[in-house]
Coordinates of C-alpha atoms in Angstrom, one line a residue:
M17 CA 127.0 114.3 55.5
T18 CA 124.1 113.4 53.2
T19 CA 121.2 115.7 52.5
Q20 CA 118.9 113.4 54.5
Q21 CA 121.3 113.5 57.5
I22 CA 121.5 117.3 57.4
L23 CA 117.7 117.5 57.3
A24 CA 117.3 115.0 60.2
F25 CA 119.7 117.0 62.4
T26 CA 118.0 120.3 61.4
V27 CA 114.5 119.1 62.3
I28 CA 115.6 117.8 65.7
A29 CA 117.5 121.0 66.4
I30 CA 114.5 123.2 65.5
M31 CA 112.2 121.0 67.6
M32 CA 114.5 121.2 70.7
A33 CA 114.8 124.9 70.3
V34 CA 111.0 125.3 70.2
F35 CA 110.7 123.0 73.2
I36 CA 113.1 125.2 75.2
W37 CA 111.4 128.4 74.0
D38 CA 108.2 127.0 75.7
R39 CA 105.7 129.2 73.8
F40 CA 103.6 126.3 72.6
R41 CA 102.3 123.2 74.3
Y42 CA 104.6 120.2 74.1
D43 CA 102.2 117.9 72.1
V44 CA 101.6 120.6 69.5
V45 CA 105.4 121.1 69.0
A46 CA 105.9 117.3 68.7
C47 CA 103.2 117.0 66.1
C48 CA 104.5 119.9 64.1
A49 CA 108.0 118.4 64.1
L50 CA 106.5 115.1 62.8
I51 CA 104.7 116.8 60.0
L52 CA 107.9 118.8 59.1
A53 CA 110.0 115.6 59.1
V54 CA 107.4 113.8 56.9
S55 CA 107.2 116.8 54.5
L56 CA 111.0 116.8 54.1
G57 CA 111.2 113.1 53.6
V58 CA 113.2 112.4 56.7
V59 CA 110.4 110.2 58.1
P60 CA 108.8 107.9 55.5
V61 CA 105.0 108.4 55.1
D62 CA 104.3 104.8 56.0
R63 CA 106.2 105.3 59.3
A64 CA 104.7 108.6 60.3
F65 CA 102.3 107.2 62.9
S66 CA 104.4 104.2 63.9
G67 CA 105.0 105.9 67.3
F68 CA 101.3 105.3 68.3
S69 CA 102.0 101.5 68.3
D70 CA 105.3 101.8 70.1
D71 CA 105.7 99.9 73.4
I72 CA 106.8 103.1 75.3
V73 CA 103.4 104.7 74.6
I74 CA 101.6 101.7 76.0
I75 CA 103.9 101.5 79.1
V76 CA 103.5 105.2 80.0
G77 CA 99.7 105.3 79.5
S78 CA 99.2 102.1 81.5
A79 CA 101.5 103.2 84.3
L80 CA 99.5 106.4 84.7
V81 CA 96.3 104.4 85.0
V82 CA 97.9 102.0 87.5
S83 CA 99.3 104.9 89.6
A84 CA 95.8 106.5 89.6
G85 CA 94.3 103.2 90.8
V86 CA 96.8 102.9 93.6
A87 CA 96.1 106.5 94.6
R88 CA 92.3 106.0 94.6
S89 CA 92.5 102.9 96.8
G90 CA 93.5 105.0 99.8
I91 CA 96.0 102.4 101.0
V92 CA 98.9 104.8 100.3
D93 CA 97.4 107.4 102.7
T94 CA 96.8 104.7 105.3
A95 CA 100.4 103.5 105.0
I96 CA 101.8 107.0 105.4
K97 CA 99.9 107.6 108.6
K98 CA 100.8 104.2 110.1
F99 CA 104.5 104.1 109.3
F100 CA 105.5 107.8 108.8
P101 CA 103.1 109.9 110.9
N102 CA 105.6 112.7 111.6
L103 CA 107.1 113.3 108.2
D104 CA 106.0 116.9 107.6
T105 CA 109.0 118.6 106.0
L106 CA 109.9 118.5 102.4
H107 CA 113.4 117.3 103.0
T108 CA 112.4 114.3 105.1
Q109 CA 109.6 113.4 102.8
L110 CA 111.7 113.7 99.7
A111 CA 114.5 111.6 101.2
L112 CA 112.1 108.8 102.0
L113 CA 110.5 108.9 98.5
M114 CA 113.8 108.8 96.7
I115 CA 115.3 106.1 98.8
V116 CA 112.3 103.8 98.4
V117 CA 112.0 104.4 94.7
A118 CA 115.8 103.8 94.2
V119 CA 115.7 100.5 96.2
L120 CA 112.6 99.3 94.5
S121 CA 114.0 100.1 91.0
A122 CA 116.9 97.8 91.6
F123 CA 114.6 94.8 91.6
I124 CA 111.5 95.8 89.7
K125 CA 110.9 97.9 86.5
N126 CA 111.8 101.4 87.5
I127 CA 108.6 102.8 86.0
G128 CA 106.7 100.4 88.2
A129 CA 108.5 101.6 91.3
L130 CA 107.8 105.2 90.3
A131 CA 104.1 104.4 89.7
I132 CA 103.7 102.9 93.2
M133 CA 105.2 105.9 94.9
M134 CA 103.7 108.8 92.9
P135 CA 100.5 108.8 94.9
V136 CA 102.6 109.1 98.1
A137 CA 104.3 112.2 96.6
F138 CA 101.0 113.8 96.0
Q139 CA 99.9 113.1 99.6
F140 CA 103.2 114.5 100.9
A141 CA 102.8 117.6 98.7
K142 CA 99.4 118.3 100.1
K143 CA 100.5 117.7 103.7
S144 CA 103.6 120.0 103.4
G145 CA 101.9 122.6 101.1
A146 CA 104.6 122.2 98.5
S147 CA 104.1 121.7 94.7
P148 CA 104.1 118.1 93.5
S149 CA 106.8 119.2 91.0
K150 CA 109.3 119.4 93.9
Y151 CA 108.9 115.7 94.4
L152 CA 108.2 114.0 91.1
M153 CA 111.3 114.9 89.0
P154 CA 113.8 113.9 91.8
M155 CA 111.8 110.7 92.2
A156 CA 112.1 110.0 88.5
F157 CA 115.8 110.6 88.5
S158 CA 116.2 108.4 91.6
A159 CA 114.3 105.6 89.8
L160 CA 116.9 105.8 86.9
L161 CA 119.8 105.7 89.4
G162 CA 118.3 102.8 91.3
G163 CA 117.9 100.8 88.1
L164 CA 121.7 100.9 87.7
M165 CA 122.3 98.6 90.8
T166 CA 121.3 95.2 89.3
Q167 CA 121.3 93.5 85.9
I168 CA 117.5 93.5 85.8
G169 CA 117.1 97.1 87.1
T170 CA 117.0 98.7 83.7
S171 CA 117.1 97.6 80.0
P172 CA 120.6 98.9 79.2
N173 CA 122.1 96.6 81.9
I174 CA 120.4 93.6 80.3
V175 CA 121.5 94.6 76.8
V176 CA 125.1 95.3 77.8
S177 CA 125.3 92.0 79.5
R178 CA 124.4 90.3 76.3
L179 CA 127.0 92.3 74.4
R180 CA 129.7 91.3 76.8
E181 CA 128.8 87.6 76.4
E182 CA 129.0 88.0 72.6
L183 CA 132.4 89.7 72.9
T184 CA 134.1 87.7 75.6
G185 CA 132.0 84.6 76.1
T186 CA 131.1 85.7 79.7
S187 CA 128.0 87.8 80.6
F188 CA 127.8 90.2 83.4
T189 CA 126.1 88.7 86.5
M190 CA 123.1 90.0 88.5
F191 CA 125.2 91.9 90.9
D192 CA 128.2 92.9 88.8
F193 CA 126.4 96.2 88.4
T194 CA 125.9 96.7 92.2
P195 CA 129.2 98.5 93.2
M196 CA 128.9 101.2 90.5
G197 CA 125.1 101.4 91.0
V198 CA 125.3 101.9 94.7
I199 CA 128.0 104.5 94.4
L200 CA 126.1 106.5 91.8
T201 CA 122.8 106.1 93.6
L202 CA 124.2 107.4 96.9
V203 CA 125.9 110.3 95.1
G204 CA 122.9 111.1 93.0
V205 CA 120.2 110.9 95.7
T206 CA 122.4 113.1 98.0
F207 CA 122.7 115.7 95.3
L208 CA 119.0 115.6 94.6
L209 CA 118.2 116.0 98.3
F210 CA 120.2 119.1 98.6
F211 CA 119.7 120.7 95.2
H212 CA 116.0 119.9 94.6
W213 CA 115.4 123.7 94.8
L214 CA 116.7 123.8 91.2
V215 CA 113.3 122.4 90.2
P216 CA 110.7 125.3 90.0
S217 CA 107.3 125.0 91.5
R218 CA 104.9 124.1 88.8
T219 CA 101.2 123.3 88.5
K220 CA 99.7 120.8 86.1
Q221 CA 99.7 122.3 82.6
N222 CA 96.5 120.6 81.4
S223 CA 94.4 120.9 84.5
S224 CA 90.7 120.4 84.0
I225 CA 87.9 122.6 85.1
E226 CA 87.0 119.9 87.7
E227 CA 90.4 120.3 89.4
A228 CA 89.9 124.1 89.6
I229 CA 86.8 123.7 91.6
E230 CA 87.2 123.1 95.3
I231 CA 84.6 123.1 98.0
K232 CA 86.2 123.5 101.4
N233 CA 83.3 123.6 103.8
Y234 CA 81.3 120.4 103.4
T235 CA 79.4 119.4 106.5
S236 CA 78.8 115.6 107.0
E237 CA 77.9 113.3 109.8
V238 CA 79.5 110.0 110.6
S239 CA 78.7 107.3 113.1
V240 CA 81.2 105.4 115.3
T241 CA 80.7 101.6 115.0
G242 CA 82.2 98.6 116.8
Q243 CA 84.6 98.2 113.8
S244 CA 85.8 101.8 113.8
T245 CA 89.5 102.2 114.3
V246 CA 88.9 105.4 116.4
L247 CA 86.6 103.6 118.9
E248 CA 87.6 104.7 122.5
K249 CA 90.1 107.2 120.9
S250 CA 89.9 111.0 121.1
I251 CA 88.4 113.5 118.7
G252 CA 92.0 114.7 118.2
D253 CA 93.0 111.3 117.0
L254 CA 90.0 111.3 114.6
L255 CA 90.9 114.6 113.1
K256 CA 94.5 113.6 112.5
L257 CA 93.2 111.2 109.9
G258 CA 92.2 114.2 107.9
D259 CA 95.7 115.9 108.2
G260 CA 94.1 118.8 110.0
E261 CA 92.0 119.8 107.0
A262 CA 88.7 119.0 108.7
I263 CA 87.1 120.0 112.1
A264 CA 84.4 118.5 114.3
T265 CA 81.5 120.8 115.1
A266 CA 79.6 118.6 117.5
V267 CA 79.3 115.1 118.9
L268 CA 75.9 113.6 119.4
R269 CA 75.6 110.9 122.1
G270 CA 72.0 109.7 122.3
T271 CA 70.0 112.8 122.9
T272 CA 73.0 114.8 124.3
R273 CA 74.8 117.3 122.1
M274 CA 78.5 117.5 123.3
S275 CA 81.2 120.0 122.5
P276 CA 84.0 118.3 120.4
F277 CA 86.9 118.9 122.7
P278 CA 90.1 117.3 121.4
D279 CA 90.4 114.9 124.4
L280 CA 86.8 113.7 124.2
A281 CA 86.8 109.9 123.9
L282 CA 84.5 108.4 121.2
R283 CA 82.1 105.6 122.0
E284 CA 80.1 103.2 119.9
G285 CA 77.0 104.9 118.5
D286 CA 78.4 108.4 118.7
I287 CA 77.5 110.7 115.8
V288 CA 80.2 113.3 114.9
L289 CA 79.4 116.3 112.7
L290 CA 82.5 117.1 110.6
E291 CA 83.3 120.0 108.3
G292 CA 86.0 120.1 105.7
P293 CA 86.8 119.4 102.0
S294 CA 85.4 116.1 100.6
T295 CA 88.9 114.7 100.2
A296 CA 89.7 115.1 103.9
L297 CA 86.3 113.8 104.9
D298 CA 86.9 110.7 102.8
R299 CA 90.3 110.1 104.4
I300 CA 88.7 110.3 107.9
V301 CA 85.8 108.0 106.9
S302 CA 87.9 105.4 105.1
S303 CA 90.8 105.3 107.6
G304 CA 88.6 105.5 110.6
R305 CA 86.1 102.9 109.3
L306 CA 83.2 105.2 110.1
K307 CA 79.6 105.0 108.8
L308 CA 78.2 107.8 106.8
S309 CA 74.6 109.0 107.0
G310 CA 72.0 107.2 104.9
K311 CA 71.2 103.5 104.4
P312 CA 73.1 100.8 102.5
L313 CA 72.1 100.9 98.8
T314 CA 70.9 97.5 97.8
Q315 CA 69.4 95.8 94.8
K316 CA 67.5 92.6 95.3
G317 CA 69.0 92.2 98.7
Q318 CA 72.6 92.7 97.5
I319 CA 74.9 95.8 97.6
Q320 CA 74.6 97.7 94.4
P321 CA 77.8 97.2 92.4
D322 CA 78.3 100.6 90.7
V323 CA 77.8 103.1 93.5
I324 CA 79.3 106.6 93.0
S325 CA 79.2 109.9 94.8
V326 CA 78.7 113.2 92.9
E327 CA 78.5 116.9 93.8
A328 CA 75.4 118.8 92.7
I329 CA 74.1 122.3 93.2
V330 CA 70.5 123.0 94.3
S331 CA 69.1 125.3 91.5
Q332 CA 66.5 128.0 92.0
E333 CA 63.9 125.8 90.3
S334 CA 64.6 122.7 92.4
P335 CA 61.6 121.3 94.3
L336 CA 64.0 120.4 97.1
T337 CA 64.3 124.0 98.2
G338 CA 62.7 124.5 101.6
L339 CA 62.7 120.8 102.4
S340 CA 64.8 118.9 104.8
A341 CA 66.6 115.7 103.9
K342 CA 64.3 113.8 106.3
E343 CA 61.3 115.2 104.5
M344 CA 62.8 114.3 101.1
A345 CA 63.4 110.7 102.2
L346 CA 65.6 110.2 99.1
S347 CA 67.1 107.0 100.5
Y348 CA 63.8 105.3 100.5
T349 CA 62.0 106.9 97.5
R350 CA 64.9 107.2 95.0
G351 CA 67.7 105.0 96.4
V352 CA 70.0 108.0 96.9
N353 CA 71.9 109.1 100.1
L354 CA 72.7 112.6 101.1
L355 CA 76.3 112.5 102.4
A356 CA 77.3 116.1 102.9
I357 CA 76.1 119.7 102.3
S358 CA 78.1 122.9 101.7
R359 CA 76.5 126.4 102.1
R360 CA 78.7 129.3 101.1
G361 CA 79.6 131.6 103.9
E362 CA 77.9 129.5 106.7
R363 CA 79.0 126.9 109.2
L364 CA 76.2 124.3 109.4
K365 CA 75.6 122.9 112.9
E366 CA 72.4 120.9 112.3
R367 CA 72.2 117.2 111.5
L368 CA 71.9 116.6 107.8
G369 CA 68.4 115.2 108.1
Q370 CA 67.1 118.3 109.9
L371 CA 68.8 120.9 107.6
T372 CA 66.4 122.8 105.3
L373 CA 67.9 123.1 101.8
M374 CA 68.3 126.4 100.0
A375 CA 69.1 127.3 96.4
G376 CA 72.9 127.4 95.9
D377 CA 73.6 124.6 98.4
V378 CA 76.1 122.0 97.2
L379 CA 75.2 118.4 98.0
V380 CA 77.2 115.2 97.9
L381 CA 74.8 112.5 96.7
Q382 CA 75.5 108.8 96.7
G383 CA 73.7 106.4 94.3
S384 CA 74.2 104.1 91.4
R385 CA 75.7 105.3 88.2
K386 CA 72.5 104.5 86.3
N387 CA 70.1 106.0 88.9
L388 CA 71.8 109.3 89.8
P389 CA 71.4 111.1 86.4
A390 CA 67.6 110.7 86.6
V391 CA 67.5 112.0 90.2
L392 CA 69.6 115.1 89.2
Q393 CA 67.3 115.8 86.3
D394 CA 64.0 115.3 88.2
F395 CA 65.0 117.5 91.1
S396 CA 66.8 120.2 89.0
L397 CA 70.2 119.6 90.6
L398 CA 73.2 120.7 88.6
P399 CA 76.2 118.4 88.7
L400 CA 79.4 120.3 89.6
A401 CA 81.5 120.1 86.4
Q402 CA 80.4 116.4 86.1
R403 CA 82.9 115.7 88.8
E404 CA 82.8 112.5 90.9
V405 CA 84.1 112.5 94.5
L406 CA 85.4 109.6 96.5
L407 CA 83.4 110.3 99.7
G408 CA 81.1 107.4 100.3
T409 CA 82.4 105.2 97.5
H410 CA 83.4 101.6 98.3
R411 CA 87.0 100.7 97.4
H412 CA 89.1 97.5 97.8
P413 CA 92.4 98.9 99.2
F414 CA 94.6 96.0 98.3
V415 CA 93.3 95.2 94.8
P416 CA 95.4 97.8 93.0
L417 CA 98.6 96.7 94.8
I418 CA 97.8 93.0 94.0
I419 CA 97.3 93.8 90.4
L420 CA 100.5 95.8 90.2
A421 CA 102.4 93.0 92.0
L422 CA 101.2 90.4 89.6
A423 CA 102.2 92.6 86.6
M424 CA 105.7 93.1 88.1
A425 CA 106.0 89.4 88.9
A426 CA 105.0 88.4 85.3
T427 CA 107.7 90.6 83.9
A428 CA 110.3 89.4 86.4
V429 CA 109.9 85.7 85.5
G430 CA 109.4 86.3 81.8
I431 CA 105.8 85.3 81.5
A432 CA 104.9 88.6 79.8
P433 CA 106.8 91.6 78.4
V434 CA 106.5 94.9 80.2
P435 CA 104.0 96.5 77.8
V436 CA 101.6 93.6 77.9
A437 CA 101.9 93.2 81.7
F438 CA 101.3 96.9 82.3
F439 CA 98.4 97.1 79.8
A440 CA 96.9 94.1 81.6
A441 CA 97.4 95.8 84.9
A442 CA 95.6 98.9 83.7
L443 CA 92.7 96.9 82.3
G444 CA 92.6 95.0 85.7
M445 CA 92.1 98.3 87.4
V446 CA 88.8 98.8 85.5
V447 CA 87.6 95.2 85.5
F448 CA 88.0 94.9 89.3
R449 CA 86.6 98.4 89.8
A450 CA 89.7 99.9 91.4
I451 CA 89.1 102.9 89.1
P452 CA 85.9 104.0 87.3
L453 CA 86.0 103.9 83.5
T454 CA 85.5 107.6 83.3
D455 CA 88.6 108.2 85.5
F456 CA 90.5 105.7 83.4
Y457 CA 90.5 108.0 80.4
K458 CA 91.4 111.0 82.6
A459 CA 94.4 109.2 84.0
V460 CA 95.7 108.2 80.6
D461 CA 96.8 111.9 80.0
G462 CA 96.3 112.1 76.2
P463 CA 98.7 115.1 75.5
I464 CA 101.7 113.1 76.9
L465 CA 101.0 110.1 74.8
V466 CA 100.5 112.1 71.7
M467 CA 103.8 113.9 72.3
L468 CA 105.6 110.5 72.7
A469 CA 104.0 109.0 69.7
A470 CA 104.9 112.0 67.5
L471 CA 108.5 112.2 68.8
I472 CA 109.4 108.5 68.3
P473 CA 109.6 108.5 64.5
V474 CA 111.3 112.0 64.5
S475 CA 114.0 110.8 66.9
D476 CA 114.4 107.5 65.0
S477 CA 115.3 109.5 61.9
L478 CA 118.8 109.8 63.3
R479 CA 119.2 106.0 63.0
T480 CA 117.3 105.6 59.7
T481 CA 119.3 108.3 57.9
G482 CA 122.6 107.0 59.2
G483 CA 123.1 110.0 61.5
S484 CA 124.0 107.8 64.5
E485 CA 126.7 105.9 62.5
L486 CA 128.1 109.3 61.5
I487 CA 128.3 110.3 65.1
A488 CA 130.0 107.0 65.9
G489 CA 132.6 107.6 63.2
W490 CA 133.5 111.1 64.6
L491 CA 133.6 109.6 68.0
G492 CA 136.1 107.0 67.0
N493 CA 138.5 109.4 65.4
V494 CA 138.5 111.6 68.6
A495 CA 138.8 108.8 71.2
A496 CA 141.7 107.0 69.5
S497 CA 144.1 109.7 70.7
L498 CA 142.8 109.9 74.3
P499 CA 144.1 108.2 77.5
A500 CA 141.9 105.6 79.2
W501 CA 140.1 108.0 81.4
G502 CA 139.4 110.4 78.5
A503 CA 138.1 107.7 76.2
L504 CA 135.9 106.4 79.0
G505 CA 134.5 109.8 79.8
L506 CA 133.9 110.4 76.1
I507 CA 131.9 107.2 75.8
L508 CA 129.9 108.0 78.8
V509 CA 129.1 111.6 77.8
T510 CA 128.1 110.5 74.2
A511 CA 125.8 107.7 75.5
M512 CA 124.1 110.3 77.7
A513 CA 123.8 112.7 74.8
V514 CA 122.4 110.1 72.4
T515 CA 119.9 108.5 74.7
P516 CA 117.2 111.3 74.4
F517 CA 117.0 110.6 70.6
L518 CA 117.3 106.8 70.7
N519 CA 115.7 104.7 73.4
N520 CA 118.1 103.6 76.1
A521 CA 118.3 100.0 74.8
A522 CA 119.0 101.2 71.2
T523 CA 121.7 103.5 72.6
V524 CA 123.5 100.4 74.1
L525 CA 123.2 98.5 70.8
V526 CA 124.7 101.5 68.9
M527 CA 127.4 102.5 71.4
G528 CA 128.3 99.1 72.9
P529 CA 130.2 97.8 69.9
I530 CA 131.9 101.2 69.5
A531 CA 133.0 101.2 73.1
A532 CA 134.3 97.6 72.8
S533 CA 136.3 98.4 69.7
F534 CA 137.9 101.4 71.4
A535 CA 139.0 99.2 74.3
T536 CA 140.4 96.6 71.9
N537 CA 142.2 99.2 69.7
L538 CA 143.7 100.9 72.8
G539 CA 144.7 97.6 74.4
F540 CA 142.2 97.8 77.3
R541 CA 139.8 95.4 78.8
P542 CA 136.2 96.1 77.6
E543 CA 134.2 95.8 80.8
A544 CA 134.7 99.4 82.0
F545 CA 133.7 100.8 78.6
L546 CA 130.6 98.6 78.4
M547 CA 129.7 99.7 81.9
A548 CA 130.1 103.3 80.8
V549 CA 127.7 102.8 78.0
A550 CA 125.1 101.2 80.3
I551 CA 125.5 104.1 82.8
G552 CA 125.2 106.7 80.1
A553 CA 122.2 105.1 78.5
G554 CA 120.5 104.6 81.9
C555 CA 121.1 108.2 83.1
D556 CA 119.0 110.4 80.9
F557 CA 118.3 113.5 83.1
L558 CA 118.1 116.1 80.3
T559 CA 114.7 115.6 78.6
P560 CA 111.2 114.3 79.4
V561 CA 111.3 111.9 76.4
G562 CA 114.5 110.0 76.8
H563 CA 113.1 107.6 79.4
Q564 CA 109.6 106.7 80.3
C565 CA 110.1 107.6 84.0
N566 CA 110.8 111.2 83.0
T567 CA 107.7 111.2 80.7
L568 CA 105.5 109.7 83.4
V569 CA 106.0 112.7 85.7
F570 CA 106.0 115.3 83.0
G571 CA 102.3 116.0 82.9
P572 CA 101.4 115.4 86.6
G573 CA 104.3 117.6 87.6
G574 CA 103.3 120.4 85.2
Y575 CA 106.9 120.6 84.0
R576 CA 108.2 122.5 81.0
F577 CA 110.8 120.9 78.7
S578 CA 113.4 123.3 79.9
D579 CA 112.9 122.3 83.6
Y580 CA 114.7 118.9 83.1
P581 CA 118.2 120.3 82.3
R582 CA 117.9 122.7 85.2
L583 CA 118.3 119.8 87.6
G584 CA 119.5 117.2 85.2
L585 CA 122.5 118.9 83.7
P586 CA 124.4 119.4 87.0
L587 CA 123.4 115.9 88.0
S588 CA 124.8 114.5 84.7
F589 CA 128.1 116.3 85.3
L590 CA 128.3 114.9 88.7
I591 CA 127.6 111.3 87.5
V592 CA 130.4 111.7 84.9
L593 CA 132.9 113.0 87.4
V594 CA 132.2 110.2 89.8
S595 CA 131.7 107.4 87.3
V596 CA 135.1 107.7 85.4
P597 CA 137.4 107.2 88.4
A598 CA 135.0 104.7 90.0
L599 CA 134.9 102.6 86.8
L600 CA 138.7 102.6 86.6
Y601 CA 138.8 101.4 90.2
V602 CA 136.0 98.8 90.1
W603 CA 136.7 97.5 86.6
P604 CA 140.5 98.0 85.9
V605 CA 141.2 98.5 82.2
G606 CA 144.8 97.1 82.3

């Protein structure tokens, strides 16, 4: 071993040890490893920040934005209620998520399949009271397994097909991967379903102050219109849209105030007083197509384009103290609607327009992004951690899915590479107002991208210093004396071990020729060995950085670096145990 190779292995070993120690945040550890590698000369100075321009950083950041846009649209919540209204246990929810992600990953980019279903996981987590971490890592692993089922499911399959064509003149076809992929997906998903408890319950590590603030007792009023989906349905049906998080305090029918019994049928023109968190109220309003209090906000006869809703506290100095919403007439004088009120320790039973405001009340105000700051300042209203809420905001539910579908189609037919397609999809979320620009930068999750960008040149040092070739030489000496099943298992295990430090396509490029030469030297056909390389490169379950699917769920799941091998190591052993005999059966070496 050369000095540079020793230094490269040392830097990576120290970095992995500190990651597992888990005393410092992951992006800080990655940046320190990068500086150490540059200082020792393992990473050239001119390549120190090459990771920031790497495709993986663009793909992960864009996928996070796309996922946030899909979640914000509300279409996921609507689909859950329509097609799976009774999935309320973690096992049934997790089974559905993993199966859908695995099947989608066989035909579209697995990170795209994962991005589509992540919002569903958060909805299920909230419904069942479980941590999102219980769902996200099994889903990421299912996406990796599902990608094994077809040639286009994952990059290693495409690269290994090209290698086979160079070696034998015949490429693998689209569904040559299907028998092995289906076997491993069924085994892997079954394991994840029964052993998901190996994943600890985590909370998001870099949660913002906005996420720590939760108002649970907003009071709002909604009107039933002719277009409402709950017309002629019961109060109980209405409250189901909020997953039981909201209650009805009264129903106003003309001048009559009625008790909100669960079997009371709603009629057009009824006004329902609701109480609950803003997220639950938003689901009820959007899914039930109900009308909130206030008037449509228009500008020159057209609906204002940039309407948002914010939470604000009535301060002691506010001139609104002692006035009712009707007396304020904010809709007509300032172009702002009052959508909901929360008063600590009290259940409000009056209509919003008749309620006298007090200092400390929390209001949900709707207005244009340009107009609201001036209103908050003029009336001494304090925005709640600068946090926006979805209640009362207009959204196009199908726009995010259309944008994502176009991006996936562009990659499938070769119009655009994956990084460009996903970047364009993320930009489309902003251009078509599927997600506000402020939320765009929150969704990007900077610490994750910094970690990735810092790790890429450090991991690549194994290749640039010749460390990967050194490993290949050791491997060749060992495998030459092994039987077919032993050599096949060694190739598979090595590909799994190398993938976290090289990207999966690079792993195939390094390991593929080695595997083929093993087969030739031992007198075996190369197909099983090439398949073993593709499986090993596509099944990185041990770290959050070996595959972008693992990285995508790292921040939202609140995981630690050491959480991945807790579930991934036994799954990797299982994949190896199943793959070797299955490969020898499906792709005979004799």
